[in-house]
């Protein structure tokens, strides 16, 4: 899916960001990787880089990120922390022009949060897919990307 909604500082709570027609353009693409009983694992690609963009956009469609103390619904699945993890970061180095891609394995607490709130088989398959992606399946289209895994 795609969320194309402008984001600005909240007029009600200056510590938060919010969807606002007068805000800055913000685009988030997302794909479902696995569905559990209480959570859904997503692959999220932000095309813009706004403060709290993923958290605000996911809340705006009624699916806040699990464990989010600021934008969450308070009815979250039981998770140990904010269930947001950057597993791939790619950019073109500003001096050398070299394309650089970095990956970070899923933290164990993230994996346990998935297993504790979903279908173990589905989560295990998805975790395997994500680990395969970390071993060389980065985008090669030349666009900068910042991808996160999120559950919500």
Coordinates of N, CA and C in Angstrom, one line a residue, residues 3-9 17 23-29 44-57 89-90 144-148:
X3 N 0.8 5.3 1.6 CA 0.2 6.4 2.3 C 0.9 7.7 1.9
X4 N 0.1 8.6 1.3 CA 0.5 9.9 0.8 C -0.2 11.0 1.5
X5 N 0.3 11.3 2.7 CA -0.4 12.3 3.5 C 0.7 13.3 4.1
X6 N 0.4 14.6 4.0 CA 1.4 15.6 4.6 C 1.4 15.5 6.1
X7 N 2.6 15.8 6.6 CA 2.9 15.7 8.1 C 3.4 17.1 8.5
X8 N 2.9 17.5 9.7 CA 3.4 18.7 10.3 C 3.3 18.5 11.9
X9 N 3.9 19.4 12.6 CA 3.8 19.4 14.0 C 2.3 19.5 14.4
X17 N 3.8 14.8 16.0 CA 3.6 15.2 14.6 C 2.2 14.6 14.3
X23 N 0.9 20.5 6.0 CA 2.2 19.9 6.4 C 3.1 19.7 5.1
X24 N 4.2 19.1 5.4 CA 5.2 18.8 4.3 C 4.8 17.5 3.6
X25 N 4.9 17.4 2.3 CA 4.6 16.1 1.6 C 5.3 14.9 2.3
X26 N 4.6 13.8 2.4 CA 5.2 12.6 3.1 C 4.6 11.4 2.4
X27 N 5.4 10.5 2.0 CA 5.0 9.3 1.3 C 5.6 8.1 1.9
X28 N 4.8 7.1 2.3 CA 5.3 5.8 2.9 C 4.7 4.7 2.1
X29 N 5.5 3.8 1.6 CA 5.0 2.5 0.9 C 5.2 1.4 1.9
X44 N 8.5 -1.6 5.2 CA 8.1 -0.2 5.0 C 9.2 0.6 4.3
X45 N 8.9 1.3 3.3 CA 9.8 2.1 2.6 C 9.3 3.6 2.6
X46 N 10.1 4.4 3.2 CA 9.7 5.8 3.3 C 10.4 6.6 2.1
X47 N 9.6 7.3 1.4 CA 10.2 8.0 0.2 C 10.5 9.5 0.6
X48 N 10.1 9.9 1.8 CA 10.4 11.2 2.3 C 10.9 10.9 3.7
X49 N 11.5 11.8 4.4 CA 12.1 11.6 5.7 C 11.6 12.5 6.7
X50 N 10.3 12.4 7.1 CA 9.7 13.3 8.1 C 9.9 12.7 9.5
X51 N 9.9 13.6 10.5 CA 10.0 13.2 11.8 C 8.8 12.3 12.2
X52 N 9.0 11.1 12.7 CA 8.0 10.1 13.1 C 7.1 9.7 12.0
X53 N 7.6 9.8 10.7 CA 6.8 9.5 9.6 C 6.1 8.2 9.6
X54 N 6.8 7.1 9.9 CA 6.2 5.8 9.9 C 5.1 5.7 10.9
X55 N 5.5 6.2 12.1 CA 4.6 6.1 13.3 C 3.3 6.9 13.0
X56 N 3.4 8.1 12.4 CA 2.3 9.0 12.2 C 1.4 8.4 11.0
X57 N 2.1 7.9 10.0 CA 1.3 7.4 8.8 C 0.6 6.1 9.2
X89 N 19.7 0.3 5.3 CA 19.8 1.7 5.0 C 20.8 1.8 3.8
X90 N 20.4 2.5 2.8 CA 21.2 2.7 1.6 C 21.3 4.1 1.2
X144 N 18.0 6.4 -3.0 CA 18.3 6.3 -1.5 C 17.0 5.7 -0.9
X145 N 17.3 4.8 0.1 CA 16.2 4.2 0.7 C 16.5 4.0 2.2
X146 N 15.4 4.0 3.0 CA 15.5 3.7 4.4 C 14.3 2.8 4.7
X147 N 14.6 1.6 4.9 CA 13.6 0.6 5.1 C 13.5 0.1 6.5
X148 N 12.3 0.0 7.0 CA 12.2 -0.5 8.4 C 11.2 -1.6 8.4

